[in-house]
Every structure is written in structure tokens, then in C-alpha cells.
């Protein structure tokens, strides 16, 4: 794709910048630090802009950007991950609304807390497929792993989420939860 | 189908990865098996909950910071095409050799005490700006426009705003934010690596600062250097005005930029 500079900028702004909020959402939930998330998003978009010539129009910009974001995240946080993996995102979670009284579903804060408790490789699978709506194939491309790995991580991730949320949901008496048997 | 469904079958079904006939078979089983119907419902609910998680709001300054980084990249690529390699860190490079030794020494020094001093106040403002809790009143890449805006305030001295694009620092904008109870200018830049650089200017003198972790003298200008966790702060005087450059990039890069900016200011 050979674009003049102005065209390249315009195409990038049209294709990629509308996804900034989605990128930030994933970055916040990956880094668990809103300040770090902004830096990850900025670096992601700058890298994407520099390599925009390699983006194929018609393919998923969302999947392409998430792949860059995941790489940026791993590069920046690989060393921190081990020690920080179980730190709650207190500031972020405290600002989330609770669900309405009387509803059987967990509150947003409870969901976020359960999500944050997952190890990174499982958390990212849920984020990409369930939160951001990527296909297994797109998630596999993002994470640079086989589709089967996405499938198994997603299965484990959902089982862990359900296990953590079980006390908050009253509608499953006496029944095994997927992945818990 | 008499056996319970496998969890993987439930997952594939809910993720749309089964054929119509496979799905029909599963549905048939679920209609007659309460246990599997419950497990199916649990995963389906979880998918619905996670899909409906609200997307966190963007920090106010992030779109501008991204736009600034893209502008800087455009300028950098234009510059590269024109072969303008001579647009380098002219003044910063002059002190680079000495900085290598300084940086090694600097890294070994103790961190700045968390006293309510001017350096810690500058560091606090920086972190608030980086996190979006403090916003720039004028977001612009036009240094002249920002200078004009700052001149309309209560500073009492002309605040010069430099285009540091040649140093890979893109102007994000600025504000008037009081510092140590005095009117002060705040000018923010973004580096290509996502680092943030902030210049503060206020009436004051080096004498009011606590003991620094490092000192430099360059072209007759004294520089006091502090570290506050991940931040590096460099103070220097310009007549009655006290300037400080603070950044979260590498310490030697922040010091280089301060030297370069001080020389520009003095020119």
C-alpha cells in the first residue's frame, strides 16, 4: 500500500484511532495500572503508524492492533508480571458501578475483580474473545499461538471465572460448573 | 446422546464453532438433561456478562498525546527523507560524554526524600498530568500559540516555549499551574517512545531547593539534579526565573534535554 504521507495519516486515523478506547480497555485490564495503560496504548498506536504500510486493507484492524498491543505489553511488563500478577486494580475497580439491587448477576466490580484474578495468559484470552469479540483465529494471531491453545486457555479462563463468581450467582444449585469436575 | 456434554462441546457451541447439525444434537440433549442445561447456562451467562463489561473511559490527555506522537513521527519521517540528519541533539550531544560517567554515579545515589519540597511538588504534578488527573488548558503543537497563551496569564515573566521536535520531543500543550504557591508555567512534551517531558517555570532561585543528588555546570549555568522514583528532575536558573525539566524517560536523556533547553533559553 503506497500512500502519500497525508493519505497515510488520514487512512490511519480512520482505520485505527476509533479503536483507541478498545485498546485502552484491554490495556487497563492487562496492565492493571491505568497510568501504564495509557503508555501502552500510545506506544501501540505509534508502532502501528510506523508499520501501517504492512496492514492489509480488508483484514481486521482490531486484531492487528491487539497483536501490536500485546507485544508492547509483553515487552514492557514481562519483568513485572511475576510479582504483580495478583495485585488488584483497586483504584479502577472501586470506580466501577455496581449492578442493580436484586439482580442475580455479579456487579461489574465483581466481574472485574474475577477477571483481574486470572493469570495473564488466561485473562488475555477472555479479553480478546469474550470482551473484544475476536474470533479464535484472530486471537491466535494476536497471541501468536495455535487456535487450539486459544480454545483451551479460554476454557480454563471461563472455568476459573465461574469458580470465582460462583458465590455471587444463586442460580446453579447442586450442579457442577464447567471445568470444575 | 446419553452421556453428559463435554465442557469443550458447550464452549464450541456457545462460541459458534459447531455445524448446524452438531448444534441441533447438543440442543436435543440439553432439552432432556438438566445438569448439562445448567452448565450451558452458566457459560452463556458468563459470556454475556463479559461481553457487556463497560469499556473504561479514555484518559482526557491520551488522544492528544497520541496525536502528538503521530505528528512527531510525521516530522521525523519527513526529516529523514530530506536527509536532515544534521538536526540532531546539538547542545545535548555536547555534554553526552560527561553524562555517561554522571549517570553511573547518579544511579547509585539515594532517592529523593519524600518531603513536601519543590522537587516533590513538581514530581506530583507530573504524575497527575501523566495519569490524566491534571489536564493541559491548551493542547497545541504550536509553540508560539502556547507562548501567547502563557503571556496572558499572571506569570509576571515571559515564558518561552521551544519546539523540541529536533530532539524527538513533540509539544503537547501547556497550562498555568501554581507551584509552591506561585504562578508557574507548565509545558508538556511527548517523546517518540511514549515518555512524557514537562518543563515548569516560576519565579525563584536555586537557593530554595533542597540538597540535590547531582550537580552539573555547563556554560556557566548551574544544574541541580534530583531523582524521585522513576522521575528525573533538573533545575536551573534563568535570571529571576527557576526552570525545571522533569521526565520519566532515561535519566541521562532528561539531563541532556535540560542542558540543551537551557542553552536554547540562554541564546
Coordinates of C-alpha atoms in Angstrom, one line a residue:
Chain A
X1 CA 0.0 0.0 0.0
X2 CA 1.9 3.1 -1.2
X3 CA 0.2 6.1 0.3
X4 CA 1.3 9.7 0.3
X5 CA 2.0 10.9 3.8
X6 CA -1.2 12.9 4.2
X7 CA -3.2 9.9 2.8
X8 CA -1.4 7.6 5.2
X9 CA -2.2 9.7 8.2
X10 CA -5.8 10.1 7.1
X11 CA -6.2 6.3 6.5
X12 CA -4.6 5.5 9.8
X13 CA -6.8 7.9 11.7
X14 CA -9.9 6.5 10.0
X15 CA -8.9 2.9 10.5
X16 CA -7.1 2.8 13.8
X17 CA -7.9 5.8 16.0
X18 CA -11.5 4.8 16.5
X19 CA -10.2 1.7 18.2
X20 CA -8.2 3.7 20.8
X21 CA -10.8 3.2 23.5
X22 CA -11.0 -0.6 22.9
X23 CA -7.2 -0.7 23.0
X24 CA -7.2 1.3 26.2
X25 CA -9.8 -1.0 27.8
X26 CA -7.7 -4.1 27.1
X27 CA -4.5 -2.3 28.2
X28 CA -6.1 -1.3 31.5
X29 CA -7.1 -4.9 32.2
X30 CA -3.8 -6.3 31.1
X31 CA -1.5 -3.9 32.9
X32 CA -3.9 -3.3 35.9
X33 CA -2.4 0.1 36.1
X34 CA -4.3 2.9 34.3
X35 CA -1.1 5.0 34.0
X36 CA 0.7 2.2 32.3
X37 CA -2.2 1.5 30.1
X38 CA -2.0 5.0 28.5
X39 CA 1.6 4.5 27.8
X40 CA 1.0 1.0 26.3
X41 CA -1.8 2.5 24.0
X42 CA 0.4 5.4 22.9
X43 CA 3.3 3.1 22.0
X44 CA 0.9 0.6 20.3
X45 CA -0.5 3.3 18.0
X46 CA 2.8 4.8 17.3
X47 CA 4.2 1.4 16.3
X48 CA 1.1 0.7 14.2
X49 CA 1.5 4.0 12.4
X50 CA 5.1 3.3 11.6
X51 CA 4.2 -0.1 10.2
X52 CA 0.8 0.9 8.7
X53 CA 2.2 0.1 5.2
X54 CA 2.2 -3.5 6.3
X55 CA -1.5 -3.5 7.3
X56 CA -3.7 -5.2 4.6
X57 CA -6.9 -3.3 4.0
X58 CA -9.9 -5.6 4.4
X59 CA -8.3 -7.5 7.2
X60 CA -9.2 -6.9 10.9
X61 CA -7.6 -3.7 12.1
X62 CA -8.8 -4.6 15.6
X63 CA -6.9 -7.9 15.5
X64 CA -3.8 -6.3 14.0
X65 CA -3.8 -3.6 16.7
X66 CA -4.4 -6.0 19.5
X67 CA -1.4 -8.0 18.3
X68 CA 0.8 -5.0 18.5
X69 CA -0.6 -4.0 21.9
X70 CA 0.0 -7.5 23.3
X71 CA 3.6 -7.3 22.0
X72 CA 4.1 -3.9 23.6
X73 CA 2.6 -5.1 26.8
X74 CA 4.8 -8.2 27.0
X75 CA 7.9 -6.2 26.2
X76 CA 7.2 -3.6 28.9
X77 CA 5.7 -5.8 31.6
X78 CA 7.4 -9.2 31.3
X79 CA 9.7 -8.5 34.2
X80 CA 6.9 -7.1 36.4
X81 CA 4.4 -9.7 35.6
X82 CA 5.5 -12.4 38.1
X83 CA 5.3 -10.1 41.1
X84 CA 2.3 -8.1 40.0
X85 CA 0.1 -10.8 38.7
X86 CA -2.2 -10.9 41.7
X87 CA -2.3 -7.3 42.6
X88 CA -5.9 -6.0 42.5
X89 CA -6.7 -3.0 40.4
X90 CA -8.2 -1.2 43.3
X91 CA -8.4 2.3 42.0
X92 CA -10.1 1.1 38.8
X93 CA -12.4 -1.4 40.4
X94 CA -13.6 1.0 43.1
X95 CA -14.8 3.4 40.4
X96 CA -16.9 0.8 38.6
X97 CA -20.7 0.8 39.1
X98 CA -22.4 -2.0 41.0
X99 CA -25.2 -3.9 39.3
X100 CA -28.8 -3.1 40.4
X101 CA -30.1 -4.5 43.6
X102 CA -31.9 -7.8 43.4
X103 CA -30.3 -9.0 40.2
X104 CA -28.6 -12.4 40.2
X105 CA -25.7 -11.3 38.1
X106 CA -22.5 -10.1 39.7
X107 CA -21.7 -6.5 39.8
X108 CA -19.2 -5.0 37.3
X109 CA -16.7 -4.6 40.1
X110 CA -17.1 -8.3 41.0
X111 CA -16.6 -9.3 37.4
X112 CA -13.6 -7.1 37.0
X113 CA -12.1 -8.5 40.2
X114 CA -12.7 -12.1 39.0
X115 CA -11.1 -11.2 35.6
X116 CA -8.1 -9.5 37.3
X117 CA -7.5 -12.6 39.4
X118 CA -6.8 -14.7 36.3
X119 CA -3.2 -15.3 35.3
X120 CA -2.3 -13.1 32.3
X121 CA -2.4 -15.9 29.7
X122 CA -5.9 -16.8 30.6
X123 CA -7.0 -13.2 31.2
X124 CA -5.9 -12.1 27.7
X125 CA -7.9 -15.0 26.1
X126 CA -11.1 -13.8 27.8
X127 CA -10.4 -10.2 27.0
X128 CA -9.8 -10.8 23.3
X129 CA -12.6 -13.3 22.6
X130 CA -15.3 -12.5 25.1
X131 CA -14.8 -8.8 25.8
X132 CA -13.5 -7.7 22.4
X133 CA -15.2 -10.3 20.2
X134 CA -12.2 -11.6 18.3
X135 CA -12.6 -15.0 16.6
X136 CA -10.4 -17.8 17.8
X137 CA -8.3 -17.4 14.7
X138 CA -7.8 -13.7 15.3
X139 CA -7.0 -14.2 18.9
X140 CA -4.5 -16.9 17.9
X141 CA -2.9 -14.5 15.5
X142 CA -2.8 -11.8 18.2
X143 CA -1.2 -14.1 20.8
X144 CA 1.0 -15.9 18.2
X145 CA -0.2 -19.3 19.3
X146 CA -2.3 -22.2 17.8
X147 CA -6.1 -21.9 17.7
X148 CA -6.2 -24.9 20.0
X149 CA -4.3 -23.0 22.6
X150 CA -6.7 -20.2 22.5
X151 CA -9.6 -22.7 22.9
X152 CA -8.0 -24.4 25.9
X153 CA -7.0 -21.2 27.6
X154 CA -10.5 -19.8 27.1
X155 CA -11.9 -22.9 28.6
X156 CA -9.7 -22.7 31.6
X157 CA -10.2 -19.0 31.9
X158 CA -14.0 -19.3 31.9
X159 CA -13.9 -22.2 34.4
X160 CA -11.8 -20.0 36.7
X161 CA -14.0 -17.0 36.3
X162 CA -17.1 -19.1 37.1
X163 CA -15.4 -20.6 40.1
X164 CA -14.6 -17.2 41.4
X165 CA -18.1 -15.9 40.7
X166 CA -19.9 -18.9 42.0
X167 CA -20.8 -17.4 45.4
X168 CA -22.3 -14.4 43.7
X169 CA -24.7 -16.3 41.4
X170 CA -27.5 -18.2 43.0
X171 CA -29.0 -19.9 40.0
X172 CA -26.9 -23.1 39.9
X173 CA -27.8 -25.2 42.9
X174 CA -26.3 -28.6 43.1
X175 CA -24.8 -28.6 39.6
X176 CA -21.1 -29.0 38.6
X177 CA -19.7 -25.9 36.9
X178 CA -17.9 -26.4 33.6
X179 CA -14.3 -27.2 34.3
X180 CA -14.8 -27.8 38.0
X181 CA -15.3 -31.5 37.9
Chain B
X1 CA -26.9 -38.8 23.4
X2 CA -26.9 -40.3 26.9
X3 CA -23.6 -39.1 28.4
X4 CA -23.2 -35.5 29.7
X5 CA -21.8 -33.0 27.3
X6 CA -18.1 -32.2 27.5
X7 CA -17.3 -28.7 28.6
X8 CA -15.5 -28.3 25.3
X9 CA -18.6 -29.1 23.4
X10 CA -20.5 -26.5 25.4
X11 CA -17.8 -24.0 24.7
X12 CA -17.6 -24.7 21.0
X13 CA -21.4 -24.5 20.7
X14 CA -21.6 -21.1 22.5
X15 CA -18.6 -19.7 20.5
X16 CA -20.3 -20.6 17.2
X17 CA -17.8 -23.3 16.3
X18 CA -20.2 -26.1 15.6
X19 CA -22.1 -27.0 12.5
X20 CA -25.9 -26.7 12.5
X21 CA -26.3 -30.5 12.8
X22 CA -23.9 -30.7 15.7
X23 CA -25.6 -27.8 17.4
X24 CA -29.0 -29.5 16.9
X25 CA -27.8 -32.6 18.5
X26 CA -26.5 -30.7 21.5
X27 CA -29.7 -28.8 21.9
X28 CA -31.6 -32.0 21.8
X29 CA -29.5 -33.4 24.7
X30 CA -29.9 -30.2 26.7
X31 CA -33.7 -30.3 26.5
X32 CA -33.6 -33.6 28.4
X33 CA -30.6 -33.1 30.7
X34 CA -31.0 -30.6 33.5
X35 CA -27.3 -30.9 34.5
X36 CA -26.0 -30.0 31.1
X37 CA -28.6 -27.3 30.6
X38 CA -27.3 -25.7 33.8
X39 CA -23.7 -25.9 32.8
X40 CA -24.6 -24.4 29.4
X41 CA -26.5 -21.6 31.0
X42 CA -23.5 -20.8 33.3
X43 CA -21.1 -20.3 30.4
X44 CA -23.7 -18.5 28.4
X45 CA -24.3 -16.0 31.2
X46 CA -20.5 -15.5 31.7
X47 CA -20.1 -14.8 28.0
X48 CA -22.9 -12.3 28.2
X49 CA -21.5 -10.6 31.4
X50 CA -18.0 -10.2 30.0
X51 CA -19.3 -9.1 26.6
X52 CA -21.2 -6.3 28.4
X53 CA -18.3 -5.1 30.6
X54 CA -18.1 -1.4 30.2
X55 CA -15.1 -0.1 28.4
X56 CA -13.0 2.1 30.7
X57 CA -13.1 5.8 29.8
X58 CA -10.1 7.2 27.9
X59 CA -7.9 9.4 29.9
X60 CA -8.5 13.0 28.8
X61 CA -5.0 13.6 27.6
X62 CA -4.5 10.4 25.7
X63 CA -5.9 11.3 22.3
X64 CA -3.9 14.5 22.3
X65 CA -0.8 12.6 23.4
X66 CA -1.3 10.1 20.5
X67 CA -1.9 12.9 18.0
X68 CA 1.3 14.5 19.2
X69 CA 3.2 11.3 18.8
X70 CA 1.9 10.8 15.3
X71 CA 2.8 14.4 14.4
X72 CA 6.3 13.9 15.7
X73 CA 6.5 10.7 13.6
X74 CA 5.4 12.6 10.5
X75 CA 8.0 15.2 11.1
X76 CA 10.7 12.6 11.8
X77 CA 9.9 10.7 8.6
X78 CA 9.9 14.0 6.6
X79 CA 13.1 15.0 8.1
X80 CA 14.7 11.6 7.4
X81 CA 13.6 11.7 3.7
X82 CA 15.2 15.1 3.3
X83 CA 18.4 13.8 4.7
X84 CA 18.3 16.3 7.5
X85 CA 20.4 14.2 9.8
X86 CA 22.2 17.3 11.0
X87 CA 19.0 18.1 13.0
X88 CA 20.5 16.3 16.0
X89 CA 20.6 16.9 19.7
X90 CA 23.1 19.7 19.1
X91 CA 23.5 21.1 22.6
X92 CA 22.6 17.8 24.3
X93 CA 25.3 15.9 22.4
X94 CA 27.9 18.4 23.7
X95 CA 27.5 17.1 27.2
X96 CA 27.0 13.4 26.4
X97 CA 30.4 12.1 27.2
X98 CA 30.4 13.6 30.6
X99 CA 26.9 12.3 31.2
X100 CA 27.9 8.7 30.8
X101 CA 30.1 9.0 33.9
X102 CA 27.5 11.1 35.6
X103 CA 24.7 8.7 35.0
X104 CA 26.6 5.8 36.6
X105 CA 27.2 8.0 39.7
X106 CA 23.7 9.3 39.7
X107 CA 22.1 5.9 39.6
X108 CA 23.9 4.9 42.8
X109 CA 22.6 7.9 44.8
X110 CA 19.8 7.7 47.3
X111 CA 16.3 8.6 46.2
X112 CA 14.9 11.9 47.0
X113 CA 13.3 12.2 50.4
X114 CA 9.6 12.5 50.3
X115 CA 9.4 15.9 51.9
X116 CA 7.0 18.5 50.7
X117 CA 9.7 20.3 48.7
X118 CA 9.6 21.9 45.4
X119 CA 11.0 18.9 43.6
X120 CA 8.4 16.6 45.1
X121 CA 5.7 19.0 44.2
X122 CA 6.9 19.1 40.6
X123 CA 7.0 15.3 40.6
X124 CA 3.5 15.1 42.0
X125 CA 2.1 17.4 39.3
X126 CA 3.9 15.4 36.6
X127 CA 2.3 12.2 37.8
X128 CA -1.1 13.8 37.9
X129 CA -0.6 15.0 34.3
X130 CA 0.5 11.6 33.2
X131 CA -2.5 9.9 34.7
X132 CA -5.0 12.4 33.3
X133 CA -5.9 13.9 36.7
X134 CA -4.3 17.1 35.6
X135 CA -5.1 18.4 32.1
X136 CA -3.5 20.9 29.8
X137 CA -5.6 24.1 29.4
X138 CA -4.2 24.5 25.8
X139 CA -3.4 21.4 23.8
X140 CA -1.4 22.5 20.9
X141 CA 1.7 21.7 18.9
X142 CA 2.1 25.4 18.1
X143 CA 4.8 26.8 20.4
X144 CA 4.1 30.4 19.5
X145 CA 0.4 30.0 20.3
X146 CA 1.2 28.5 23.7
X147 CA 3.7 31.3 24.4
X148 CA 0.9 33.8 23.7
X149 CA -1.5 32.0 25.9
X150 CA 1.0 31.8 28.8
X151 CA 1.8 35.5 28.4
X152 CA -1.8 36.4 29.0
X153 CA -1.6 34.8 32.5
X154 CA -0.3 36.1 35.8
X155 CA 3.2 34.7 35.4
X156 CA 4.9 38.1 35.5
X157 CA 7.7 37.0 33.2
X158 CA 7.8 35.8 29.6
X159 CA 7.7 32.0 29.4
X160 CA 9.5 30.8 26.3
X161 CA 8.2 27.7 24.7
X162 CA 10.5 25.9 22.4
X163 CA 9.8 23.4 19.6
X164 CA 11.9 20.5 20.6
X165 CA 11.0 18.3 17.7
X166 CA 14.6 18.1 16.7
X167 CA 15.1 16.4 20.0
X168 CA 12.3 14.0 19.2
X169 CA 10.1 15.8 21.8
X170 CA 6.7 16.8 20.5
X171 CA 4.8 19.7 22.1
X172 CA 1.5 18.6 23.7
X173 CA 0.5 21.9 25.1
X174 CA 0.6 23.8 28.4
X175 CA -1.1 25.4 31.3
X176 CA -0.7 27.8 34.1
X177 CA -0.5 25.8 37.3
X178 CA 0.6 27.2 40.6
X179 CA 3.8 25.7 42.1
X180 CA 4.9 26.4 45.6
X181 CA 2.1 28.9 45.9
X182 CA 3.5 30.9 42.9
X183 CA 2.2 31.3 39.4
X184 CA 4.1 28.8 37.2
X185 CA 4.0 27.7 33.6
X186 CA 3.7 24.1 32.6
X187 CA 4.7 23.0 29.2
X188 CA 4.4 19.3 28.2
X189 CA 6.1 17.3 25.5
X190 CA 5.9 13.7 24.4
X191 CA 8.8 11.6 23.3
X192 CA 8.5 9.0 20.5
X193 CA 8.9 6.2 23.0
X194 CA 5.8 7.4 24.8
X195 CA 7.8 9.2 27.6
X196 CA 6.5 12.4 29.0
X197 CA 8.6 15.5 29.5
X198 CA 7.4 18.6 31.4
X199 CA 9.0 22.0 31.8
X200 CA 8.0 24.2 34.7
X201 CA 8.9 27.9 35.0
X202 CA 8.3 30.1 38.0
X203 CA 9.9 33.0 39.9
X204 CA 12.5 31.5 42.2
X205 CA 16.1 30.6 42.8
X206 CA 18.3 27.5 43.2
X207 CA 18.9 28.5 46.8
X208 CA 15.4 27.5 47.9
X209 CA 15.9 23.9 46.7
X210 CA 17.0 21.0 49.0
X211 CA 20.3 19.3 48.6
X212 CA 20.4 17.7 45.2
X213 CA 21.6 14.2 44.3
X214 CA 23.6 15.6 41.5
X215 CA 25.1 18.9 40.2
X216 CA 26.3 20.0 36.8
X217 CA 27.7 23.2 35.5
X218 CA 27.6 23.9 31.8
X219 CA 28.4 27.1 30.0
X220 CA 28.2 28.9 33.3
X221 CA 24.8 27.6 34.2
X222 CA 24.3 25.5 37.4
X223 CA 22.0 22.5 37.2
X224 CA 20.7 20.7 40.3
X225 CA 19.5 17.2 39.6
X226 CA 17.0 15.1 41.6
X227 CA 15.5 11.6 41.3
X228 CA 12.1 10.8 42.5
X229 CA 11.4 7.1 41.9
X230 CA 11.1 6.8 38.1
X231 CA 11.4 10.6 37.5
X232 CA 14.4 12.7 36.9
X233 CA 14.2 16.4 37.7
X234 CA 16.7 19.0 36.5
X235 CA 16.5 22.6 37.9
X236 CA 18.4 25.6 36.6
X237 CA 18.1 29.4 36.9
X238 CA 17.3 31.9 34.1
X239 CA 17.7 35.3 35.8
X240 CA 14.8 35.5 38.3
X241 CA 13.1 32.5 36.8
X242 CA 13.6 29.0 38.1
X243 CA 13.2 26.3 35.4
X244 CA 12.8 22.6 35.9
X245 CA 12.6 19.8 33.4
X246 CA 11.1 16.6 34.6
X247 CA 10.7 13.4 32.7
X248 CA 10.0 9.7 33.0
X249 CA 12.5 8.7 30.3
X250 CA 16.1 7.6 30.9
X251 CA 17.8 9.9 33.4
X252 CA 20.7 10.8 31.1
X253 CA 18.2 11.7 28.3
X254 CA 16.3 14.1 30.7
X255 CA 19.6 15.7 31.8
X256 CA 20.7 16.1 28.1
X257 CA 17.4 17.7 27.2
X258 CA 17.7 20.1 30.2
X259 CA 21.2 21.1 29.1
X260 CA 20.0 21.6 25.6
X261 CA 17.0 23.6 26.6
X262 CA 18.9 25.8 29.0
X263 CA 21.3 26.6 26.2
X264 CA 18.5 27.4 23.9
X265 CA 16.9 29.6 26.5
X266 CA 20.2 31.5 27.0
X267 CA 20.7 32.0 23.3

